[in-house]
Amino acid sequence: MHSPTSRRTPGRLLRLSVFAASLVAVAALVSLVPPHTAAQKREPPDPDTIAARNKVEAELASVAVIDRKLMVPMSDGKRMATDVYRPRDTTKKYPTIFVRTPYNFNFWDVKLGAPRDMSTELEAVKRGYAYVVMNERGHFFSEGQYDILGAPLSDGSDAISWISKQPWSNGKVGTIGCSSTAEWQLAVAAMGNPAFTTMIPQGFGAGVGRVAPYFEQGNWYRGGAVQMLFIAWLYGEQNQLRPMFPANMSQQDLIKASKAFDLAAQLPYVDWSVALRHLPEMDIIKAVNGPNGIFADRMEVSTGGAMIKREPNDPAWYRGGLWHDDKPINIPGFWFMSWYDVSVGPNLAAYNYVRKTAKPEIANQQYAIIAPTLHCGYKRATENTYVGERSVGDARLDYNNLTYGWFDHFLKGEDNGVLSKMPKVRYYTMGINKWQSSETWPPAGAQPVEYYLTSGGSANSAAGDGRLTTAPPPQDKPDRFVYDPANPVPSYGGNVCCTGNAVSGGAFDQRRMEARHDILVYSSDALTEGVEVSGPIEVTLYVDSDAKDTDFTAKLVDVYPDGTAYNLDETIQRMRYREGFDRPPVWMEREKVYKVTLSPMNTSNFFDRGHRIRLEISSSNFPRFDRNLNTGGKNYDEAKGVTAHNGVHHSIAHPSKMSLTVVRP
């Protein structure tokens, strides 16, 4: 909700008693829903779920010392809500698995009226670990102002130091988690806290700021275009004005209050497929009556908020919790990624950077798994895993034993041979649908293979004459299309997360999209032998436009013999940043041809015999990426765009091409 008109201080916390907090929550609910639904209604509880949850909670209580709703002070005095679970045998000291998250970990499921599923905590304790979970600053019971990744950066190190000094701690802390529960780990690891022993970051791309060749500032950009997933995500996260309990409330009363209030925001449902179309872009959250916060508003946090107003190299990106490639990491890491995640390219680049720059013995203790799933979907793989519409086979792994084997080695010092049993990189190749191993990424022996774009000047749609060939055409017959930001190419599947109902991630048959004339389609001949593409895919284009600024997009597609066309990865480049994201914007001039290389795509896919390799080129992929309004203005504060007439050139003089990383048998 917005702060009252009479008090405009952003992010001011409401210091309320339990009773007052409930009144505020009810008042907010009444103001946001029709009168007949305003009263709280509970569905009849599921007795089987309640019984199962109570059973796990009882077993946990029998084996663990449970210490909930501790308020752990940070270096600036703000306190973070923390739960601790540790083995009952107090004669020993224990290593700690630490989970820090912006998400709700309240031990009580308020809606169900029973404990939440505590099986993760139970397993950790039974395996001989202390398990500590903490809410990031500004979320739920934790104090302070929220900034993405839980800035200030010192919070993560403060928490690890606090854990290591507890009488039950053996001084070693390991971290694990996916998405926002992982993204903070890299920058904190680079701080060099001696107790931070190892990390298992999973789906961690939004924690990667700048790492060559990516300049995404935590997945905020791709090629200088805004990735719109954060608009939908921040709607439910930037809760700067929220109820809080009094600072002098006892731990026992906080535990009691937790059974009535988990402080989870209950915002109205938003149809993001419609809401993300709103212009100007900076007002999207405001237009759905969302809360003020770091997306568009100046806030009293280390980065200053107003994220949508920043340029890719704005100094604010370097004041928060992002990890950048000037920060050495020197702890062992077990890195988890997935092919249909929004962040696999920067993830792989970060992994390779640490292997290259860490101390030799630490560089040799970096391992990676790359699964064929959506964001954080590792454990949802089945015997017949589907990612979107495409079956990619049996993609299961025993993740629990893999991660506990890792922790046992590094936190307990067990000589369990876990490192000798694992390849440095375990990656899943779609198409042949199997796990493969390599000591490097890309796999050793992988070589670039170039395909050149060519046509008779009519590559528009899959019915056009666009082709991929092994040599550039001698003469230039450019392909032209109209990009109207009022009618952008819709995102259909893709490597995306967190956009609500706006985009469904994964592989989908692109033929319905390829009927559009604002998509240029270039296809190889049917392959006479299978080709494994495992590694980066780089697209270089020679383009022109009658607009001052515009975008160019690329999408890699695997075309089956029956015509089914599954997308593999996608990218974009905002032309104003074509000379570098850390340089001033440059504008286009009519009738001039510009060379531009897009941020690399990434995959591991086997294009079987009889398949075709396809590249789609356009100027929009919305709402995966925000629309360029083509004016040369700030874009985020504009309500109207102009139509761009764009061209792609291909010849010996203008060799537009795609470079694939091919692994030979």
XYZ file of C-alpha atoms in Angstrom:
665
model
C 0.000 0.000 0.000
C 1.057 3.598 -0.444
C 2.125 5.670 2.555
C -0.457 8.152 3.863
C -0.511 11.526 2.139
C 0.455 13.301 5.338
C 3.602 11.170 5.798
C 5.622 10.586 2.651
C 8.824 9.163 4.154
C 9.554 6.120 1.934
C 9.836 2.818 3.699
C 8.838 4.045 7.169
C 8.105 0.940 9.265
C 4.858 0.843 11.197
C 5.720 -0.106 14.734
C 2.549 -1.817 15.738
C 1.468 -4.122 18.496
C 0.128 -7.526 17.502
C -3.430 -6.279 17.830
C -2.769 -3.106 15.852
C -0.976 -5.078 13.161
C -4.012 -7.266 12.713
C -6.261 -4.228 12.405
C -4.035 -2.737 9.692
C -3.985 -6.032 7.795
C -7.761 -6.350 7.939
C -8.246 -2.720 6.906
C -5.957 -3.217 3.939
C -7.841 -6.356 2.949
C -11.201 -4.593 3.121
C -9.928 -1.754 0.937
C -8.696 -4.111 -1.767
C -11.474 -6.682 -2.208
C -15.237 -6.545 -2.775
C -17.324 -6.340 0.452
C -18.692 -9.870 0.180
C -15.164 -11.346 0.292
C -13.682 -9.020 2.880
C -14.223 -11.305 5.877
C -11.517 -13.900 6.362
C -12.681 -17.322 5.281
C -10.756 -20.521 5.816
C -11.155 -23.605 3.739
C -11.792 -26.731 5.811
C -8.381 -28.038 6.873
C -7.013 -31.115 5.145
C -6.670 -33.655 7.965
C -4.134 -35.796 6.120
C -1.816 -32.842 5.472
C -2.152 -31.654 9.053
C -1.399 -35.119 10.405
C 1.691 -35.467 8.173
C 2.978 -32.022 9.148
C 2.440 -32.682 12.859
C 4.265 -35.993 12.565
C 7.346 -34.341 11.037
C 7.248 -31.542 13.616
C 7.049 -34.069 16.451
C 10.013 -36.035 15.090
C 11.979 -32.805 14.679
C 11.263 -31.876 18.294
C 12.496 -35.299 19.407
C 15.915 -34.972 17.739
C 16.563 -31.217 17.666
C 17.047 -28.243 19.916
C 14.648 -25.748 18.330
C 15.205 -22.021 18.786
C 12.721 -19.953 16.777
C 12.207 -16.243 16.254
C 15.632 -15.213 17.421
C 16.246 -11.578 16.470
C 19.901 -11.520 15.418
C 21.552 -8.066 15.406
C 23.501 -6.847 12.390
C 26.407 -4.405 12.581
C 24.065 -1.405 12.282
C 21.771 -2.676 15.072
C 18.909 -3.890 12.870
C 17.732 -7.378 13.817
C 17.027 -10.265 11.459
C 14.485 -12.963 12.290
C 16.212 -16.337 12.571
C 15.280 -19.951 13.363
C 17.904 -22.432 14.551
C 17.620 -26.246 14.535
C 20.504 -28.350 15.913
C 21.091 -31.862 17.236
C 20.151 -32.505 20.851
C 23.567 -33.830 21.815
C 25.114 -30.701 23.349
C 28.474 -32.346 24.004
C 29.433 -31.820 20.356
C 29.865 -28.847 18.071
C 28.232 -28.865 14.670
C 28.765 -27.428 11.214
C 25.972 -25.190 9.976
C 23.890 -25.173 6.828
C 22.755 -21.572 6.457
C 19.782 -20.416 4.399
C 19.099 -16.683 4.061
C 15.998 -15.755 2.097
C 13.463 -13.021 1.341
C 10.723 -15.658 1.294
C 8.358 -16.772 4.033
C 9.830 -19.436 6.311
C 7.409 -18.954 9.224
C 7.384 -22.289 11.074
C 3.600 -22.180 11.300
C 1.368 -22.419 8.231
C -1.161 -19.795 9.264
C -3.710 -20.715 6.603
C -3.512 -24.432 7.297
C -3.418 -24.051 11.068
C -0.520 -26.499 11.381
C 3.283 -26.514 11.092
C 4.732 -25.978 7.653
C 6.676 -28.852 6.135
C 9.801 -29.126 8.280
C 11.310 -32.136 6.495
C 14.341 -30.158 5.220
C 15.217 -29.060 8.741
C 14.627 -32.588 10.043
C 16.938 -34.187 7.492
C 19.721 -31.683 8.175
C 19.610 -32.310 11.929
C 19.470 -36.086 11.489
C 22.551 -35.846 9.270
C 24.431 -34.017 12.028
C 24.069 -30.369 11.052
C 22.789 -27.228 12.623
C 20.301 -25.699 10.215
C 19.844 -21.930 10.380
C 17.307 -19.977 8.324
C 17.146 -16.183 8.349
C 14.887 -13.654 6.649
C 16.586 -10.905 4.696
C 16.422 -7.345 5.923
C 13.025 -5.723 5.479
C 11.075 -8.981 5.034
C 8.528 -10.518 7.412
C 9.803 -10.281 11.018
C 13.233 -8.885 10.033
C 13.843 -5.195 10.627
C 15.192 -2.492 8.319
C 14.550 -1.381 4.757
C 14.410 -3.927 1.943
C 16.751 -3.729 -1.008
C 17.188 -6.506 -3.526
C 19.680 -9.165 -2.353
C 19.263 -8.008 1.218
C 21.643 -5.051 1.056
C 23.635 -3.843 2.883
C 26.126 -6.464 1.804
C 27.467 -6.697 5.353
C 24.283 -8.486 6.512
C 25.393 -11.790 5.014
C 28.821 -11.671 6.598
C 27.376 -10.468 9.922
C 25.022 -13.451 9.977
C 27.808 -15.945 9.221
C 29.987 -14.435 11.954
C 27.125 -14.699 14.440
C 26.593 -18.371 13.592
C 30.291 -19.222 13.882
C 30.465 -17.705 17.390
C 27.587 -19.734 18.837
C 28.630 -22.291 21.479
C 27.183 -25.139 19.409
C 29.043 -24.165 16.189
C 32.222 -25.830 14.944
C 33.037 -22.561 13.159
C 32.204 -23.803 9.646
C 29.238 -22.475 7.683
C 27.973 -23.633 4.301
C 25.182 -22.026 2.305
C 22.553 -23.479 -0.006
C 19.462 -22.220 -1.754
C 17.933 -21.371 -5.098
C 17.062 -18.045 -6.744
C 16.917 -15.218 -4.178
C 18.059 -17.691 -1.540
C 21.250 -18.192 -3.588
C 21.946 -14.891 -5.303
C 23.451 -13.140 -2.265
C 25.991 -15.915 -1.690
C 28.539 -14.859 -4.343
C 29.182 -11.293 -3.181
C 29.292 -12.378 0.469
C 31.734 -15.179 -0.396
C 33.987 -12.564 -1.965
C 34.161 -10.716 1.396
C 36.406 -13.479 2.740
C 34.684 -14.258 6.047
C 36.833 -17.110 7.473
C 33.758 -19.011 8.696
C 32.204 -19.092 5.211
C 33.523 -22.497 4.199
C 31.597 -23.496 1.075
C 28.529 -22.567 -0.974
C 25.936 -24.325 -3.130
C 24.267 -21.556 -5.154
C 21.406 -22.682 -7.394
C 19.734 -20.593 -10.108
C 21.783 -17.633 -8.907
C 21.915 -15.384 -11.987
C 20.241 -12.382 -10.403
C 23.230 -12.156 -8.075
C 25.679 -11.700 -10.953
C 26.248 -8.059 -11.853
C 28.970 -7.746 -14.467
C 30.991 -10.674 -15.756
C 32.355 -10.735 -19.283
C 30.751 -10.951 -21.772
C 27.554 -10.227 -19.790
C 26.568 -6.895 -18.350
C 23.172 -7.729 -16.899
C 23.352 -6.251 -13.382
C 21.552 -9.158 -11.776
C 19.411 -10.132 -14.799
C 17.929 -6.630 -14.831
C 19.102 -6.257 -18.432
C 19.874 -8.420 -21.412
C 21.760 -6.525 -24.044
C 20.667 -3.273 -22.401
C 16.956 -4.119 -22.602
C 15.079 -4.529 -19.320
C 14.044 -8.076 -18.419
C 10.505 -7.490 -17.220
C 10.364 -10.412 -14.800
C 11.438 -8.148 -11.938
C 8.433 -5.886 -12.353
C 6.035 -8.717 -11.563
C 8.364 -10.090 -8.868
C 8.952 -6.798 -7.086
C 5.205 -6.153 -6.893
C 5.106 -8.739 -4.108
C 8.560 -8.060 -2.611
C 9.106 -4.311 -2.207
C 7.008 -4.088 0.962
C 8.648 -1.006 2.426
C 5.527 0.002 4.348
C 4.477 -2.976 6.442
C 3.331 -3.984 9.922
C 6.035 -4.835 12.432
C 6.055 -6.002 16.037
C 7.518 -3.822 18.795
C 11.278 -4.000 19.237
C 10.925 -5.028 22.898
C 8.619 -7.969 22.205
C 9.946 -11.155 23.791
C 11.009 -14.204 21.826
C 8.208 -16.237 23.409
C 5.595 -13.685 22.364
C 7.025 -13.574 18.833
C 6.673 -17.361 18.636
C 3.078 -17.123 19.819
C 2.364 -14.322 17.372
C 3.795 -16.442 14.543
C 0.805 -18.766 14.848
C -1.523 -15.898 13.985
C 0.564 -13.584 11.810
C 3.252 -14.611 9.344
C 3.351 -11.002 8.009
C 3.052 -12.288 4.435
C 1.646 -9.636 2.101
C -1.683 -10.661 0.533
C -1.747 -8.403 -2.519
C -4.559 -8.540 -5.080
C -4.167 -10.828 -8.082
C -2.724 -9.074 -11.127
C -3.157 -10.216 -14.723
C 0.438 -9.568 -15.724
C -0.244 -10.466 -19.356
C -2.186 -7.194 -19.424
C -0.435 -5.178 -16.725
C 3.028 -5.376 -18.298
C 1.717 -3.581 -21.395
C 1.136 -0.374 -19.436
C 3.094 2.721 -20.459
C 5.078 4.439 -19.184
C 6.961 1.418 -17.928
C 8.016 3.101 -14.685
C 4.347 3.285 -13.644
C 3.445 -0.398 -14.148
C 3.415 -1.255 -10.437
C 1.673 2.018 -9.617
C -0.987 1.262 -12.244
C -1.963 -1.971 -10.456
C -2.053 -0.157 -7.101
C 1.111 -1.891 -5.956
C 3.343 -0.688 -3.131
C 5.986 1.996 -3.422
C 9.504 0.649 -3.424
C 12.840 0.158 -5.082
C 11.503 -0.481 -8.608
C 10.586 3.118 -9.437
C 10.909 5.148 -6.235
C 13.881 6.693 -4.523
C 14.376 4.777 -1.280
C 16.549 5.086 1.810
C 18.659 2.033 0.991
C 22.288 1.662 -0.042
C 21.514 1.604 -3.758
C 18.943 4.404 -3.583
C 16.159 2.419 -5.264
C 14.654 3.732 -8.548
C 16.011 0.693 -10.403
C 14.050 1.288 -13.605
C 15.670 4.717 -13.998
C 19.246 3.412 -14.032
C 21.587 2.932 -16.963
C 23.460 -0.402 -17.199
C 26.606 1.106 -15.667
C 24.901 3.308 -13.066
C 27.059 3.510 -9.900
C 24.060 2.301 -7.872
C 24.527 -1.223 -9.250
C 27.884 -1.393 -7.477
C 26.632 -0.283 -4.050
C 24.359 -3.225 -3.271
C 24.594 -6.987 -2.990
C 25.580 -7.875 -6.568
C 28.768 -9.794 -7.293
C 30.961 -8.360 -10.060
C 34.043 -9.736 -11.773
C 36.397 -7.586 -9.710
C 35.540 -9.601 -6.589
C 37.623 -12.758 -6.100
C 35.882 -15.813 -4.646
C 38.065 -18.265 -2.761
C 35.796 -20.922 -1.275
C 34.731 -24.257 -2.802
C 31.532 -23.978 -4.837
C 28.944 -26.442 -6.154
C 27.072 -24.454 -8.806
C 23.611 -25.429 -10.087
C 22.179 -24.072 -13.340
C 19.452 -24.968 -15.833
C 19.072 -24.493 -19.571
C 15.685 -22.804 -19.439
C 16.580 -20.402 -16.660
C 16.745 -16.677 -17.301
C 20.344 -16.590 -16.144
C 22.274 -19.552 -17.501
C 24.739 -17.443 -19.539
C 25.914 -15.205 -16.673
C 25.864 -18.242 -14.355
C 28.273 -20.147 -16.575
C 30.471 -17.079 -17.011
C 30.656 -16.620 -13.223
C 31.561 -20.279 -12.719
C 34.318 -20.085 -15.330
C 35.599 -16.814 -13.869
C 36.027 -18.331 -10.412
C 37.771 -21.378 -11.859
C 40.162 -19.030 -13.644
C 40.856 -16.512 -10.861
C 40.627 -18.355 -7.524
C 43.643 -19.721 -5.726
C 44.735 -22.922 -7.489
C 43.513 -25.325 -4.804
C 40.157 -23.500 -4.628
C 39.828 -23.208 -8.408
C 40.072 -26.991 -8.491
C 37.129 -27.248 -6.054
C 34.483 -25.706 -8.320
C 31.876 -28.113 -9.688
C 28.738 -27.513 -11.734
C 25.479 -29.184 -12.706
C 23.422 -27.873 -15.641
C 19.930 -29.375 -15.822
C 17.317 -29.186 -18.634
C 14.704 -27.490 -16.467
C 13.113 -24.162 -15.711
C 14.327 -21.825 -12.950
C 14.927 -23.845 -9.751
C 13.191 -26.857 -11.294
C 15.938 -29.400 -10.572
C 14.001 -31.617 -8.190
C 10.854 -31.438 -10.323
C 12.507 -33.516 -13.043
C 10.769 -36.853 -13.586
C 11.275 -40.075 -15.503
C 9.825 -38.208 -18.486
C 10.676 -34.558 -17.896
C 8.816 -31.926 -19.883
C 10.142 -28.422 -20.231
C 7.261 -26.528 -21.784
C 5.911 -28.843 -24.496
C 9.123 -30.737 -25.170
C 10.004 -34.050 -23.558
C 13.652 -34.148 -22.579
C 13.651 -37.607 -21.017
C 14.736 -38.762 -17.570
C 16.577 -35.760 -16.104
C 16.552 -36.872 -12.468
C 19.561 -36.764 -10.142
C 19.882 -37.621 -6.462
C 20.347 -34.020 -5.395
C 20.103 -34.692 -1.659
C 22.969 -37.131 -1.641
C 25.008 -34.907 -3.954
C 24.640 -31.841 -1.747
C 25.062 -33.660 1.564
C 28.080 -35.488 0.192
C 29.525 -32.065 -0.609
C 28.735 -30.647 2.835
C 30.032 -33.765 4.605
C 33.371 -33.326 2.862
C 33.837 -29.580 3.345
C 31.988 -28.926 6.616
C 32.655 -32.162 8.490
C 36.002 -32.980 6.895
C 34.921 -36.470 5.828
C 37.164 -38.228 3.349
C 34.196 -39.503 1.340
C 35.720 -39.225 -2.123
C 32.919 -36.971 -3.308
C 35.210 -34.861 -5.482
C 36.871 -37.817 -7.157
C 33.466 -39.282 -8.008
C 32.129 -36.165 -9.742
C 33.071 -34.540 -13.038
C 33.812 -30.839 -12.870
C 30.786 -30.201 -15.106
C 27.768 -32.491 -15.381
C 25.467 -31.222 -18.108
C 22.302 -32.518 -19.719
C 22.113 -32.624 -23.500
C 18.611 -32.304 -24.864
C 17.814 -34.158 -28.051
C 19.804 -37.226 -26.995
C 18.327 -36.693 -23.515
C 21.208 -37.769 -21.327
C 23.618 -36.480 -18.711
C 27.159 -35.919 -19.962
C 30.424 -35.041 -18.245
C 33.278 -32.669 -18.914
C 36.207 -31.178 -17.053
C 35.559 -27.752 -18.582
C 32.799 -25.588 -19.983
C 32.415 -25.641 -22.906
C 33.461 -29.292 -23.159
C 37.030 -29.954 -24.217
C 37.431 -30.060 -27.985
C 34.353 -27.958 -28.699
C 34.866 -25.774 -31.756
C 32.969 -22.817 -33.238
C 30.996 -23.536 -36.402
C 29.647 -20.567 -38.303
C 26.393 -20.292 -40.212
C 25.764 -17.234 -42.361
C 22.419 -15.571 -42.962
C 21.251 -15.351 -46.538
C 18.050 -14.806 -48.497
C 16.640 -13.303 -51.651
C 15.431 -10.381 -49.573
C 12.276 -12.069 -48.267
C 13.144 -13.952 -45.079
C 9.956 -12.706 -43.426
C 8.189 -15.612 -41.648
C 8.869 -19.323 -41.960
C 7.315 -19.168 -45.436
C 10.083 -16.806 -46.578
C 13.390 -17.587 -48.263
C 15.786 -17.125 -45.339
C 18.573 -19.698 -45.103
C 21.610 -20.520 -42.997
C 24.640 -21.455 -45.108
C 28.321 -22.167 -44.458
C 29.491 -19.148 -46.454
C 28.150 -15.591 -46.806
C 26.301 -14.687 -50.014
C 28.286 -12.580 -52.511
C 25.606 -9.908 -52.894
C 23.543 -8.094 -50.306
C 19.786 -8.534 -50.538
C 18.738 -7.201 -47.127
C 15.662 -8.442 -45.335
C 13.366 -5.706 -44.048
C 10.531 -5.657 -41.545
C 8.432 -3.200 -39.581
C 8.740 -3.092 -35.815
C 5.748 -1.431 -34.196
C 6.103 -1.209 -30.389
C 2.297 -1.121 -30.166
C 2.270 -4.613 -31.723
C 5.423 -6.351 -30.443
C 6.327 -9.981 -31.086
C 4.872 -11.880 -28.107
C 7.131 -13.976 -25.934
C 6.193 -17.616 -26.452
C 7.993 -19.945 -24.087
C 11.618 -19.176 -23.440
C 14.302 -18.978 -20.794
C 12.354 -16.994 -18.261
C 10.888 -17.008 -14.803
C 8.774 -15.003 -12.418
C 6.480 -13.158 -14.847
C 3.233 -14.458 -13.384
C 0.844 -15.467 -16.152
C 2.567 -13.274 -18.758
C 5.032 -15.880 -20.084
C 5.192 -19.657 -19.701
C 8.816 -20.764 -19.716
C 10.263 -23.660 -21.650
C 10.242 -25.065 -25.172
C 7.131 -24.478 -27.281
C 6.433 -25.016 -30.979
C 7.311 -21.668 -32.551
C 5.446 -22.159 -35.844
C 2.552 -19.993 -34.716
C 5.034 -17.168 -34.077
C 6.945 -17.736 -37.290
C 3.876 -16.832 -39.324
C 4.494 -13.167 -38.426
C 6.163 -10.995 -41.062
C 8.089 -9.027 -38.428
C 10.095 -12.188 -37.681
C 12.913 -13.098 -40.065
C 13.462 -16.849 -40.234
C 16.734 -18.428 -41.371
C 17.003 -22.248 -41.521
C 19.779 -24.662 -42.408
C 19.302 -27.543 -44.784
C 18.194 -30.790 -43.177
C 21.216 -32.201 -41.362
C 22.794 -35.290 -42.877
C 24.352 -36.183 -39.518
C 23.577 -35.198 -35.959
C 25.256 -32.153 -34.387
C 25.798 -31.531 -30.662
C 25.783 -27.842 -29.775
C 27.070 -27.415 -26.209
C 28.275 -23.959 -25.275
C 27.725 -20.324 -26.231
C 25.941 -19.248 -29.400
C 26.953 -15.822 -30.685
C 25.011 -13.825 -33.285
C 26.575 -10.936 -35.211
C 24.315 -8.824 -37.408
C 24.719 -5.966 -39.855
C 21.628 -3.836 -39.509
C 20.029 -0.530 -40.383
C 16.990 1.395 -39.173
C 15.144 4.638 -39.774
C 14.776 4.990 -35.972
C 17.233 6.729 -33.678
C 17.306 3.634 -31.478
C 15.776 0.174 -31.743
C 16.361 -3.437 -30.657
C 17.336 -6.617 -32.447
C 16.428 -10.031 -31.052
C 17.626 -13.555 -31.800
C 16.201 -16.975 -31.010
C 17.829 -20.378 -31.607
C 15.387 -23.111 -32.673
C 15.572 -26.879 -33.258
C 13.282 -27.811 -36.177
C 12.092 -31.424 -36.292
C 11.440 -33.270 -39.566
C 7.680 -32.775 -39.109
C 8.181 -29.005 -38.792
C 7.861 -28.730 -35.006
C 10.154 -25.873 -33.989
C 11.357 -25.843 -30.369
C 13.074 -22.744 -28.997
C 16.377 -23.266 -27.153
C 17.555 -19.813 -26.073
C 17.000 -16.164 -26.949
C 18.738 -12.820 -26.648
C 18.419 -9.136 -27.483
C 20.527 -6.034 -28.104
C 19.478 -2.423 -27.580
C 21.302 -0.538 -30.307
C 22.170 2.510 -28.201
C 24.508 0.256 -26.193
C 26.154 -1.471 -29.165
C 29.555 0.146 -28.416
C 29.525 -0.988 -24.792
C 27.317 -0.820 -21.736
C 29.877 1.288 -19.898
C 30.019 3.884 -22.668
C 27.657 6.751 -23.529
C 24.681 5.754 -25.705
C 25.131 6.080 -29.473
C 22.321 6.692 -31.944
C 21.527 5.313 -35.375
C 21.337 7.310 -38.588
C 19.195 6.503 -41.593
C 20.790 4.482 -44.389
C 23.838 3.593 -42.317
C 24.686 -0.057 -41.680
C 25.888 -0.986 -38.192
C 27.622 -4.116 -36.951
C 26.261 -5.448 -33.668
C 27.087 -8.582 -31.682
C 24.356 -9.775 -29.340
C 24.897 -11.171 -25.831
C 25.601 -14.883 -26.250
C 22.916 -17.541 -25.978
C 23.713 -20.911 -24.374
C 22.445 -24.480 -24.608
C 23.333 -28.135 -24.862
C 21.204 -29.643 -27.608
C 21.655 -32.444 -30.101
C 20.240 -31.536 -33.510
C 19.507 -34.993 -34.863
C 19.875 -36.132 -38.428
C 17.022 -34.726 -40.502
C 16.559 -31.731 -38.161
C 17.250 -28.135 -39.153
C 19.032 -25.424 -37.214
C 17.021 -22.226 -37.242
C 17.655 -18.632 -36.224
C 14.852 -16.113 -35.771
C 15.603 -12.389 -35.928
C 13.209 -9.621 -34.958
C 13.102 -6.456 -32.847
C 10.933 -7.485 -29.919
C 10.267 -10.393 -27.584
C 7.679 -8.991 -25.212
C 7.194 -9.138 -22.252
C 10.321 -11.230 -21.768
C 12.152 -7.996 -22.621
C 10.708 -4.516 -22.486
C 9.767 -2.781 -25.729
C 12.088 -0.245 -27.255
C 9.840 2.681 -28.136
C 12.371 3.655 -30.834
C 12.474 7.358 -29.906
C 15.971 7.565 -28.447
C 14.439 8.817 -25.201
C 14.703 7.292 -21.743
C 12.125 4.661 -22.713
C 10.985 3.988 -19.118
C 9.129 7.323 -18.832
C 7.556 7.392 -22.312
C 3.952 6.604 -23.128
C 4.181 6.610 -26.926
C 6.560 5.027 -29.367
C 7.326 5.310 -33.059
C 7.422 2.620 -35.711
C 10.861 1.499 -36.888
C 11.656 0.121 -40.336
C 14.554 -2.244 -39.722
C 16.841 -4.195 -42.013
C 19.293 -7.085 -41.749
C 22.114 -7.223 -44.301
C 24.029 -10.318 -45.383
C 26.896 -10.487 -47.863
C 30.672 -10.820 -47.994
C 30.862 -7.152 -47.016
C 28.168 -7.567 -44.321
C 28.573 -11.158 -43.068
C 25.685 -11.542 -40.623
C 26.245 -14.888 -38.919
C 25.630 -17.238 -36.026
C 28.539 -19.026 -34.365
C 27.640 -22.324 -32.663
C 29.849 -24.230 -30.218
C 29.924 -27.756 -31.653
C 31.164 -30.878 -29.857
C 32.372 -33.506 -32.297
C 31.788 -37.200 -31.515
